[in-house]
Short mmCIF file of C-alpha atoms and ligand atoms in Angstrom, two decimals:
data_model
loop_
_atom_site.label_atom_id
_atom_site.label_comp_id
_atom_site.label_asym_id
_atom_site.label_seq_id
_atom_site.Cartn_x
_atom_site.Cartn_y
_atom_site.Cartn_z
CA MET A 1 -51.58 126.50 116.58
CA TYR A 2 -51.88 122.77 117.34
CA ASN A 3 -49.33 121.35 113.88
CA GLU A 4 -46.51 123.71 115.51
CA ILE A 5 -46.79 121.47 118.75
CA ASP A 6 -43.64 119.46 119.52
CA PHE A 7 -44.46 116.67 121.31
CA ASP A 8 -40.99 115.25 122.37
CA LYS A 9 -40.62 118.85 124.08
CA ILE A 10 -43.14 118.19 126.31
CA ASP A 11 -41.64 116.80 129.54
CA ILE A 12 -43.98 114.41 130.96
CA ASN A 13 -42.37 114.20 134.54
CA ALA A 14 -43.08 117.20 135.66
CA GLU A 15 -46.76 118.08 136.36
CA PRO A 16 -49.44 118.28 134.66
CA PRO A 17 -50.17 122.00 133.20
CA VAL A 18 -53.43 123.54 134.16
CA ASN A 19 -54.31 125.31 131.73
CA GLU A 20 -56.22 124.07 128.27
CA PRO A 21 -55.36 123.47 125.46
CA ASP A 22 -51.61 122.44 126.95
CA ARG A 23 -53.30 120.58 129.75
CA GLN A 24 -54.17 118.32 126.53
CA TYR A 25 -50.75 118.14 124.68
CA TYR A 26 -48.79 117.02 127.72
CA PHE A 27 -51.25 114.05 128.33
CA MET A 28 -51.23 112.95 124.40
CA ALA A 29 -47.71 113.53 125.08
CA LYS A 30 -47.93 110.49 127.53
CA CYS A 31 -50.44 108.49 125.91
CA ARG A 32 -47.67 108.33 123.23
CA GLU A 33 -45.26 106.81 125.81
CA TRP A 34 -47.56 104.03 126.57
CA VAL A 35 -48.40 103.35 122.56
CA TRP A 36 -44.68 102.73 121.56
CA GLU A 37 -44.90 100.33 124.65
CA PHE A 38 -47.68 98.67 123.05
CA GLU A 39 -45.80 99.08 120.01
CA ARG A 40 -42.72 97.51 120.98
CA GLU A 41 -44.65 94.22 122.41
CA ASN A 42 -47.10 93.24 119.95
CA LYS A 43 -44.72 94.67 116.72
CA ARG A 44 -47.88 97.01 115.22
CA ARG A 45 -49.38 100.42 116.85
CA PRO A 46 -53.18 100.22 118.85
CA THR A 47 -56.20 100.35 116.62
CA ALA A 48 -58.79 102.53 117.33
CA CYS A 49 -62.33 102.46 116.55
CA ILE A 50 -64.75 105.36 116.82
CA GLN A 51 -68.04 104.43 116.13
CA THR A 52 -70.68 107.93 115.84
CA PHE A 53 -74.47 108.09 116.34
CA GLY A 54 -76.87 110.58 116.07
CA CYS A 55 -76.45 114.21 114.64
CA GLN A 56 -73.64 116.05 112.57
CA MET A 57 -72.82 117.57 115.72
CA ASN A 58 -71.52 113.70 117.19
CA ALA A 59 -70.15 113.65 113.95
CA ARG A 60 -67.47 116.30 114.44
CA ASP A 61 -67.39 115.47 117.72
CA SER A 62 -66.13 112.11 116.65
CA GLU A 63 -63.34 113.90 114.53
CA LYS A 64 -62.38 115.47 116.69
CA LEU A 65 -61.31 112.26 119.08
CA MET A 66 -59.91 110.35 116.35
CA GLY A 67 -57.70 113.70 116.37
CA VAL A 68 -57.03 113.04 119.32
CA LEU A 69 -56.23 109.30 118.97
CA LYS A 70 -54.04 109.72 115.87
CA ALA A 71 -51.83 112.32 117.61
CA ILE A 72 -51.19 109.73 120.26
CA GLY A 73 -50.47 106.89 117.46
CA TYR A 74 -53.55 104.76 117.01
CA GLN A 75 -54.29 103.88 114.16
CA GLU A 76 -57.82 104.46 112.58
CA ASP A 77 -59.81 100.92 112.09
CA ASP A 78 -63.72 100.80 111.18
CA SER A 79 -63.99 97.67 113.03
CA GLU A 80 -64.95 97.22 116.46
CA LYS A 81 -62.34 94.54 116.47
CA ALA A 82 -59.75 97.92 117.13
CA ASP A 83 -57.48 97.89 120.60
CA LEU A 84 -60.19 101.04 121.84
CA VAL A 85 -63.17 101.10 120.31
CA ILE A 86 -65.66 104.19 120.98
CA TYR A 87 -69.07 104.71 120.83
CA ASN A 88 -70.07 108.24 120.99
CA THR A 89 -74.00 107.89 121.64
CA CYS A 90 -76.59 109.78 121.15
CA THR A 91 -80.18 110.09 122.79
CA VAL A 92 -82.76 112.19 121.44
CA ARG A 93 -85.23 109.41 120.82
CA GLU A 94 -84.94 105.94 123.58
CA ASN A 95 -84.39 103.36 120.62
CA ALA A 96 -80.87 105.16 119.94
CA ASN A 97 -80.45 104.23 123.85
CA GLN A 98 -81.36 100.59 123.14
CA LYS A 99 -78.99 99.68 120.32
CA VAL A 100 -76.13 101.32 122.18
CA TYR A 101 -76.75 98.41 124.93
CA GLY A 102 -78.19 95.80 122.74
CA ARG A 103 -73.93 96.76 120.91
CA LEU A 104 -71.84 96.96 124.48
CA GLY A 105 -73.14 93.43 124.92
CA PHE A 106 -71.41 92.60 121.59
CA LEU A 107 -68.65 94.33 122.83
CA GLN A 108 -68.24 92.22 126.08
CA THR A 109 -68.14 89.32 123.83
CA LEU A 110 -64.93 90.76 121.16
CA LYS A 111 -63.53 91.95 124.84
CA ARG A 112 -63.74 88.55 126.97
CA LYS A 113 -60.89 87.18 123.41
CA ASN A 114 -58.69 90.46 123.76
CA PRO A 115 -58.59 91.34 127.75
CA LYS A 116 -56.56 94.10 126.58
CA MET A 117 -58.98 95.94 124.59
CA LYS A 118 -60.62 98.93 125.62
CA ILE A 119 -64.00 100.16 125.42
CA ALA A 120 -65.25 103.96 126.05
CA ILE A 121 -68.51 105.45 125.80
CA CYS A 122 -69.39 109.41 125.47
CA GLY A 123 -71.97 111.76 123.95
CA CYS A 124 -75.48 112.89 124.73
CA MET A 125 -76.42 109.31 126.57
CA MET A 126 -74.18 109.64 129.14
CA GLN A 127 -75.12 113.47 130.56
CA GLU A 128 -77.89 111.21 132.16
CA LYS A 129 -77.80 109.77 135.42
CA ASP A 130 -79.65 107.24 134.88
CA GLU A 131 -77.39 105.39 132.04
CA ILE A 132 -73.81 106.16 133.81
CA GLU A 133 -75.64 104.41 136.60
CA THR A 134 -76.46 101.70 134.55
CA ILE A 135 -73.61 101.53 133.01
CA LYS A 136 -71.39 101.68 136.56
CA LYS A 137 -73.81 98.36 137.82
CA SER A 138 -74.04 96.15 134.88
CA TYR A 139 -71.49 97.21 132.31
CA ARG A 140 -67.87 97.07 134.28
CA PHE A 141 -66.18 95.70 131.48
CA VAL A 142 -66.51 99.55 130.43
CA ASP A 143 -63.31 101.22 130.26
CA ILE A 144 -64.18 105.07 130.10
CA VAL A 145 -67.10 107.23 130.38
CA PHE A 146 -67.34 110.68 129.67
CA GLY A 147 -69.87 113.72 128.55
CA THR A 148 -70.32 115.99 125.75
CA HIS A 149 -68.59 119.13 127.95
CA ASN A 150 -65.32 116.97 128.28
CA ILE A 151 -64.61 115.70 124.61
CA TYR A 152 -61.87 117.34 124.79
CA GLN A 153 -59.89 115.71 127.49
CA LEU A 154 -60.07 112.80 125.67
CA ALA A 155 -56.06 111.93 126.60
CA GLU A 156 -56.25 112.73 129.85
CA LEU A 157 -59.03 110.51 130.68
CA LEU A 158 -56.81 107.61 128.65
CA ASP A 159 -53.70 108.32 130.74
CA ARG A 160 -56.03 107.92 134.17
CA GLN A 161 -57.31 104.93 132.95
CA ILE A 162 -54.35 103.08 131.83
CA GLN A 163 -52.52 104.46 134.96
CA THR A 164 -55.65 102.76 137.69
CA GLN A 165 -56.98 100.29 135.10
CA LYS A 166 -59.80 101.19 137.03
CA GLN A 167 -63.65 102.25 135.26
CA THR A 168 -62.65 106.13 134.78
CA ILE A 169 -65.78 108.28 134.41
CA GLU A 170 -65.67 112.45 134.07
CA VAL A 171 -69.04 113.74 132.89
CA TRP A 172 -69.76 117.25 133.80
CA THR A 173 -73.36 118.66 133.65
CA ASP A 174 -72.81 121.97 131.80
CA THR A 175 -69.32 124.57 131.12
CA GLU A 176 -68.43 127.10 130.00
CA LYS A 177 -65.63 126.41 128.03
CA ILE A 178 -64.67 126.31 124.75
CA VAL A 179 -60.92 124.18 124.41
CA GLU A 180 -59.94 125.53 120.93
CA ASP A 181 -56.96 123.63 119.00
CA LEU A 182 -56.92 120.41 119.25
CA PRO A 183 -56.59 117.81 115.95
CA ASN A 184 -58.58 116.58 114.46
CA GLN A 185 -59.17 113.81 111.46
CA ARG A 186 -61.74 114.83 109.24
CA LYS A 187 -64.11 111.66 107.69
CA PHE A 188 -63.53 113.62 104.26
CA LEU A 189 -60.74 116.35 102.93
CA PHE A 190 -63.05 119.00 100.74
CA LYS A 191 -65.41 118.95 103.42
CA SER A 192 -65.94 119.69 106.97
CA GLY A 193 -68.48 120.62 109.38
CA VAL A 194 -67.63 123.90 111.88
CA ASN A 195 -69.13 124.32 115.23
CA ILE A 196 -70.47 127.78 115.84
CA MET A 197 -71.80 127.04 119.30
CA PHE A 198 -72.70 124.68 121.90
CA GLY A 199 -75.77 124.03 124.02
CA CYS A 200 -79.45 125.15 123.33
CA ASN A 201 -81.39 127.57 125.24
CA ASN A 202 -84.93 126.73 123.93
CA PHE A 203 -86.34 123.34 125.64
CA CYS A 204 -88.70 122.10 123.35
CA SER A 205 -91.45 120.42 125.63
CA TYR A 206 -89.72 117.09 123.92
CA CYS A 207 -86.47 117.44 123.79
CA ILE A 208 -83.57 116.11 125.58
CA VAL A 209 -81.16 118.13 123.89
CA PRO A 210 -80.94 121.18 126.17
CA TYR A 211 -80.40 118.86 129.05
CA VAL A 212 -77.41 117.11 127.53
CA ARG A 213 -75.93 119.75 125.51
CA GLY A 214 -75.72 122.50 128.45
CA ARG A 215 -76.34 126.04 128.10
CA GLU A 216 -75.76 128.18 124.08
CA ARG A 217 -72.36 128.94 123.95
CA SER A 218 -70.65 130.65 120.81
CA ARG A 219 -67.72 130.75 119.30
CA GLU A 220 -65.71 134.01 118.58
CA PRO A 221 -66.11 134.59 114.83
CA GLY A 222 -62.18 135.52 114.64
CA ASP A 223 -61.79 131.40 115.96
CA ILE A 224 -64.24 130.23 113.47
CA ILE A 225 -62.60 132.35 110.38
CA SER A 226 -59.55 131.46 111.27
CA GLU A 227 -60.34 127.28 111.91
CA ILE A 228 -62.24 127.60 108.09
CA GLU A 229 -58.95 129.66 106.36
CA HIS A 230 -57.38 126.83 107.74
CA LEU A 231 -59.52 124.58 106.51
CA ALA A 232 -59.42 125.80 103.05
CA ALA A 233 -55.74 125.78 103.15
CA ASP A 234 -56.05 122.21 103.71
CA GLY A 235 -57.77 121.52 100.33
CA VAL A 236 -61.34 122.27 102.11
CA ILE A 237 -64.01 124.05 100.11
CA GLU A 238 -67.33 122.80 101.62
CA ILE A 239 -68.29 123.65 104.89
CA MET A 240 -71.07 122.99 107.17
CA LEU A 241 -71.71 125.19 110.50
CA LEU A 242 -73.07 123.61 113.14
CA GLY A 243 -75.26 124.61 115.64
CA GLN A 244 -78.83 123.31 117.42
CA ASN A 245 -80.16 126.90 116.65
CA VAL A 246 -77.49 129.18 114.69
CA ASN A 247 -80.31 132.00 114.63
CA SER A 248 -79.35 132.81 118.28
CA TYR A 249 -75.27 132.95 117.42
CA GLY A 250 -73.52 135.64 118.82
CA LYS A 251 -76.36 137.47 121.17
CA THR A 252 -74.21 136.34 124.18
CA LEU A 253 -70.62 137.46 122.92
CA GLU A 254 -68.75 140.46 124.53
CA LYS A 255 -69.27 141.89 121.17
CA PRO A 256 -72.85 140.74 120.25
CA ILE A 257 -72.81 139.25 115.99
CA THR A 258 -75.54 138.12 114.17
CA PHE A 259 -75.53 134.77 112.26
CA ALA A 260 -76.15 136.67 109.24
CA GLN A 261 -72.96 138.75 109.73
CA LEU A 262 -70.82 135.74 110.15
CA LEU A 263 -72.00 133.44 107.47
CA GLN A 264 -71.17 137.17 105.06
CA LYS A 265 -67.34 136.48 106.99
CA VAL A 266 -67.51 133.16 105.95
CA GLU A 267 -68.11 133.95 102.55
CA GLU A 268 -65.35 135.92 101.90
CA VAL A 269 -62.79 132.93 103.05
CA GLU A 270 -60.81 132.04 99.23
CA GLY A 271 -61.45 128.89 98.49
CA ILE A 272 -64.43 127.90 100.41
CA GLU A 273 -67.21 127.27 97.49
CA ARG A 274 -69.85 126.26 99.37
CA ILE A 275 -71.72 127.08 102.62
CA ARG A 276 -74.09 125.08 104.66
CA PHE A 277 -75.47 125.50 107.89
CA MET A 278 -78.02 123.23 110.64
CA THR A 279 -80.58 124.19 112.30
CA PRO A 280 -81.95 127.44 111.91
CA HIS A 281 -84.90 128.02 113.82
CA PRO A 282 -88.68 129.01 112.41
CA LYS A 283 -89.03 131.33 115.58
CA ASP A 284 -86.16 133.82 115.02
CA LEU A 285 -85.27 133.42 111.16
CA SER A 286 -83.98 136.84 110.37
CA ASP A 287 -84.85 138.72 107.18
CA GLU A 288 -81.50 140.21 107.10
CA LEU A 289 -80.03 136.22 107.30
CA ILE A 290 -82.86 136.01 104.23
CA ALA A 291 -81.22 138.43 102.20
CA VAL A 292 -77.71 137.67 102.99
CA MET A 293 -78.81 133.81 101.19
CA ALA A 294 -79.71 135.62 98.58
CA GLN A 295 -77.13 137.20 97.41
CA SER A 296 -74.74 135.29 98.11
CA LYS A 297 -72.74 132.92 95.79
CA LYS A 298 -71.44 130.43 97.87
CA ILE A 299 -74.29 129.48 100.63
CA CYS A 300 -76.52 126.73 99.36
CA ARG A 301 -79.78 127.10 98.21
CA GLN A 302 -80.79 125.34 100.63
CA ILE A 303 -82.55 125.50 104.44
CA HIS A 304 -83.68 122.69 106.81
CA LEU A 305 -86.33 124.35 108.84
CA PRO A 306 -88.02 122.23 111.78
CA ILE A 307 -91.98 122.50 111.80
CA GLN A 308 -92.31 119.26 114.16
CA SER A 309 -95.49 119.68 113.61
CA GLY A 310 -98.49 121.45 111.37
CA SER A 311 -100.77 122.17 114.63
CA THR A 312 -100.93 125.60 116.47
CA ARG A 313 -101.99 123.62 119.42
CA ILE A 314 -99.78 120.95 119.33
CA LEU A 315 -96.90 123.26 118.39
CA LYS A 316 -98.13 125.85 121.31
CA ARG A 317 -97.56 122.33 123.20
CA MET A 318 -94.02 121.70 121.98
CA ASN A 319 -93.22 125.03 123.24
CA ARG A 320 -91.88 126.04 119.58
CA ARG A 321 -93.11 129.82 119.78
CA TYR A 322 -94.30 129.83 116.03
CA THR A 323 -98.02 129.24 114.81
CA LYS A 324 -98.50 127.12 111.63
CA GLU A 325 -99.51 129.92 109.79
CA GLN A 326 -95.95 132.23 111.23
CA TYR A 327 -94.22 128.54 109.76
CA LEU A 328 -96.17 129.29 106.11
CA ALA A 329 -95.31 132.84 106.17
CA LEU A 330 -91.82 132.46 107.06
CA VAL A 331 -91.58 129.93 103.74
CA GLU A 332 -93.37 132.16 101.51
CA LYS A 333 -90.68 134.92 102.46
CA ILE A 334 -88.02 132.25 102.00
CA ARG A 335 -89.17 131.25 98.45
CA THR A 336 -90.18 134.64 97.42
CA ALA A 337 -86.68 135.57 98.20
CA MET A 338 -84.93 132.21 96.47
CA PRO A 339 -87.32 131.08 94.50
CA ASP A 340 -84.99 127.50 93.39
CA ILE A 341 -84.38 127.24 97.45
CA SER A 342 -84.60 123.34 98.84
CA ILE A 343 -86.67 123.10 101.80
CA THR A 344 -86.28 120.21 103.97
CA THR A 345 -87.61 119.38 107.66
CA ASP A 346 -88.57 117.50 111.08
CA ILE A 347 -91.68 116.24 111.95
CA ILE A 348 -92.44 114.20 115.06
CA VAL A 349 -95.88 112.03 115.60
CA GLY A 350 -97.81 110.86 117.86
CA PHE A 351 -96.95 113.64 120.22
CA PRO A 352 -98.87 113.56 122.98
CA GLY A 353 -102.01 114.89 122.85
CA GLU A 354 -102.37 114.51 119.00
CA THR A 355 -105.25 114.37 117.63
CA GLU A 356 -106.24 112.99 114.35
CA GLU A 357 -107.59 116.65 113.26
CA ASP A 358 -103.35 117.84 114.58
CA PHE A 359 -102.00 115.11 112.48
CA LEU A 360 -104.19 116.61 109.31
CA GLU A 361 -102.41 119.82 110.18
CA THR A 362 -99.24 118.31 109.82
CA LEU A 363 -100.48 116.46 106.29
CA ASP A 364 -101.54 119.90 105.19
CA VAL A 365 -98.30 122.40 105.65
CA VAL A 366 -96.90 119.02 104.27
CA ARG A 367 -98.87 119.39 101.28
CA ARG A 368 -98.35 123.13 100.89
CA VAL A 369 -94.62 123.81 101.78
CA ARG A 370 -93.80 120.93 99.65
CA TYR A 371 -90.97 119.88 101.24
CA ASP A 372 -87.88 118.22 99.49
CA SER A 373 -87.28 115.63 101.94
CA ALA A 374 -88.27 115.12 105.21
CA PHE A 375 -86.97 113.32 108.78
CA THR A 376 -89.59 111.86 109.99
CA PHE A 377 -90.05 110.64 113.88
CA ILE A 378 -92.36 108.76 116.11
CA TYR A 379 -92.16 110.76 119.22
CA SER A 380 -90.14 109.39 121.35
CA LYS A 381 -91.06 109.99 125.65
CA ARG A 382 -87.50 110.83 127.32
CA SER A 383 -87.44 111.15 130.99
CA GLY A 384 -86.83 114.69 132.69
CA THR A 385 -88.35 116.37 129.53
CA PRO A 386 -92.15 118.40 129.89
CA ALA A 387 -93.69 116.24 127.83
CA ALA A 388 -92.77 113.02 129.34
CA GLU A 389 -95.09 114.19 131.99
CA MET A 390 -97.63 115.05 129.94
CA GLU A 391 -101.29 113.08 129.90
CA ASP A 392 -102.78 111.75 126.44
CA GLN A 393 -99.68 109.65 125.55
CA ILE A 394 -100.57 108.68 122.34
CA PRO A 395 -101.18 104.73 121.39
CA GLU A 396 -98.55 102.78 119.50
CA GLU A 397 -101.24 101.79 116.71
CA ILE A 398 -102.53 105.09 115.78
CA VAL A 399 -98.97 106.65 116.03
CA LYS A 400 -97.63 104.01 113.50
CA GLU A 401 -100.72 104.25 111.50
CA ARG A 402 -100.46 108.20 111.00
CA PHE A 403 -96.50 107.68 110.59
CA GLU A 404 -97.56 105.57 107.80
CA ARG A 405 -99.55 108.36 106.29
CA LEU A 406 -96.98 111.22 106.57
CA LEU A 407 -94.46 109.45 104.78
CA MET A 408 -96.20 108.36 101.79
CA GLU A 409 -97.17 112.04 101.13
CA VAL A 410 -93.83 113.06 102.17
CA GLN A 411 -91.71 109.98 99.59
CA LYS A 412 -94.55 111.40 97.38
CA ILE A 413 -93.78 114.76 96.80
CA SER A 414 -90.21 114.69 97.43
CA SER A 415 -90.51 111.99 94.08
CA GLU A 416 -92.49 114.40 92.45
CA LEU A 417 -90.39 117.22 93.00
CA THR A 418 -86.87 115.06 91.65
CA LYS A 419 -88.85 114.59 88.46
CA LYS A 420 -88.93 117.83 88.05
CA ALA A 421 -84.99 118.69 87.75
CA LEU A 422 -84.84 115.46 85.11
CA GLY A 423 -82.11 116.02 82.01
CA LYS A 424 -80.87 119.37 82.90
CA THR A 425 -77.47 119.57 83.87
CA GLU A 426 -76.17 120.69 87.63
CA LEU A 427 -72.88 121.16 89.84
CA VAL A 428 -72.46 117.70 91.74
CA LEU A 429 -69.83 117.78 94.15
CA ILE A 430 -68.19 114.21 94.18
CA GLU A 431 -67.91 113.09 98.42
CA GLU A 432 -67.13 108.78 97.65
CA GLN A 433 -66.65 105.94 95.79
CA ASN A 434 -70.35 104.28 95.63
CA ILE A 435 -70.47 101.60 98.28
CA GLN A 436 -72.64 99.49 96.21
CA ASN A 437 -71.08 99.61 93.13
CA PRO A 438 -66.82 100.42 92.87
CA GLU A 439 -67.73 101.24 89.42
CA MET A 440 -69.62 104.27 90.05
CA VAL A 441 -69.23 107.80 92.51
CA THR A 442 -71.94 109.49 95.04
CA GLY A 443 -72.35 113.39 94.99
CA ARG A 444 -74.31 115.90 96.08
CA LEU A 445 -76.07 118.87 94.72
CA ASN A 446 -75.59 122.26 95.47
CA ASN A 447 -78.98 121.47 97.20
CA ASN A 448 -77.81 118.42 99.08
CA THR A 449 -79.64 116.29 96.92
CA VAL A 450 -77.75 112.91 96.16
CA VAL A 451 -76.56 111.69 92.69
CA HIS A 452 -74.79 108.53 91.81
CA LEU A 453 -73.28 108.32 88.48
CA VAL A 454 -70.65 105.83 86.96
CA GLY A 455 -67.03 107.92 87.24
CA GLY A 456 -63.39 107.30 89.70
CA ALA A 457 -62.62 107.50 92.74
CA GLU A 458 -59.85 111.04 91.46
CA LEU A 459 -63.50 112.57 90.98
CA ILE A 460 -63.66 112.48 94.51
CA GLY A 461 -63.86 116.34 96.01
CA LYS A 462 -64.27 117.81 92.59
CA ILE A 463 -67.09 120.15 91.12
CA VAL A 464 -68.49 118.32 88.53
CA PRO A 465 -71.00 119.23 85.97
CA VAL A 466 -73.40 115.80 85.27
CA LYS A 467 -76.39 115.75 83.23
CA LEU A 468 -79.53 114.00 85.60
CA THR A 469 -80.85 111.23 83.73
CA GLU A 470 -82.97 109.30 86.06
CA ALA A 471 -85.01 110.45 89.15
CA LYS A 472 -85.38 107.62 91.69
CA GLY A 473 -87.15 109.24 94.39
CA PHE A 474 -84.89 110.93 96.50
CA TYR A 475 -81.96 110.63 94.88
CA TYR A 476 -80.57 110.96 91.18
CA ILE A 477 -78.60 108.86 88.48
CA GLY A 478 -76.49 111.50 86.62
CA GLU A 479 -73.78 111.26 83.84
CA GLY A 480 -70.87 113.14 83.59
CA CYS A 481 -70.89 116.01 81.25
CA ASP A 482 -67.06 115.93 80.51
N1 5AD B 501 -89.04 112.23 120.27
C1 5AD B 501 -89.13 112.21 118.47
N2 5AD B 501 -88.02 112.71 117.45
C2 5AD B 501 -87.45 114.19 118.21
N3 5AD B 501 -87.03 114.77 117.89
C3 5AD B 501 -86.57 115.55 119.12
N4 5AD B 501 -86.74 115.25 120.18
C4 5AD B 501 -87.60 113.83 119.57
C5 5AD B 501 -88.16 112.79 121.13
N5 5AD B 501 -88.46 113.29 121.84
C6 5AD B 501 -86.55 115.08 116.96
C7 5AD B 501 -86.88 116.74 116.27
C8 5AD B 501 -85.46 117.13 115.58
C9 5AD B 501 -85.08 116.21 115.04
C10 5AD B 501 -83.32 116.56 115.82
O1 5AD B 501 -84.84 115.38 116.68
O2 5AD B 501 -87.69 116.36 114.98
O3 5AD B 501 -85.83 118.42 114.99
FE1 SF4 B 502 -84.44 120.31 120.89
FE2 SF4 B 502 -86.17 122.38 120.14
FE3 SF4 B 502 -82.90 122.87 120.85
FE4 SF4 B 502 -83.60 121.69 118.62
S1 SF4 B 502 -84.31 123.89 119.29
S2 SF4 B 502 -82.01 121.08 120.14
S3 SF4 B 502 -85.85 120.51 118.94
S4 SF4 B 502 -85.19 122.13 122.10
#
């Protein structure tokens, strides 16, 4: 296990080991020497800031990156004035890329003031050839570039950059490898994401993820459970199992296992009180999974079930492999088994060829399912995906108008639903001090809805009963009950 590594015992003058994770321990030991030198010169340790864009997967990757940096001796800093700034990027939608380039320009001004500052950029955007070319050509001040498959190599790449003082680029197009047992630095002490699989094989026609995250690879159940046991021993009570399509979990393992079977094993880990997962694909959500969820005391009463569009015609063009009717039947089945479950979704507006009739089908699904909340997105053309080549891309004004109508409907329904629980007392896991009001704390219900209440930092990480006194659209104000 990583915790048992004694860096002082690693001979950094020897050749680096070939096997992982030993190779990374070796480079971490080497970088530690460099940090000591920095400390002697500057009378302080170097600082590191990681800015994360995008999804829970990236958030978890950033925790791994910070874990390595802390082991090396960096001090965490949330300001971009740090000695090392890493942008962990997302490329699901085009505007995320624009944002990164805008912010890199700002980092360049900071680097002019602190020439020793290092800038690294990683994540999904770096899996795109064009973006790497742009960085090489127009952003020479970026020191390290790496991709989603070699995130675990941070120490090695940092060492290479320190030795060569040149822009260091290492991006793999795909990998079979899953490197375990590296450090990580959790953002929250009491909850954690746990990767159960990487990559995606679904190739929805609008989505760039299969191209940047590669083919599906599942972790061994034994490794997942052992990680969760360690997390539980370290005070974690809530875990979120992460995968692009958790329903495909385990299919390609030497000893295949279903996602529902994995959940049953996770349920047995003592100390874990809440289990969440993201994201199941509606096309292959099994009866077995519904049954396991319905019986479980720990799996949260919440399911994120991306619909993307309510029109069967558009769903076909999206390569989603279910119809509107099949999706609605699935929702029905889930609600029959768990009447109190909260259902959330993702919806894309303005997919190529979407007509007013297609859009009305989406609104119809929204009204029928009555989602507790929905993430709504304007379709973004991602080059390299089949949808980018489709004719009849929808004009911006039409998409914006549909998007507004959809948003109003989604918000109306979610505020009606939150009102239903008013006056009830529910268990809330307190997560953090409220950002706007330090006398308040913020937590989440079992169904993931946010609750703000008056309370102190001592509540953080505890599950407490809270009376829900005000419904504010998609969140509550509550009062502690003890
Ligand atoms: N345009 C808009 N939204 C997209 N998503 C994925 N690709 C695109 C795209 N090209 C959305 C989907 C997915 C969520 C994570 O991002 O709704 O479920
Ligand atoms: Fe993208 Fe579809 Fe895979 Fe989700 S299931 S990551 S939307 S290709």
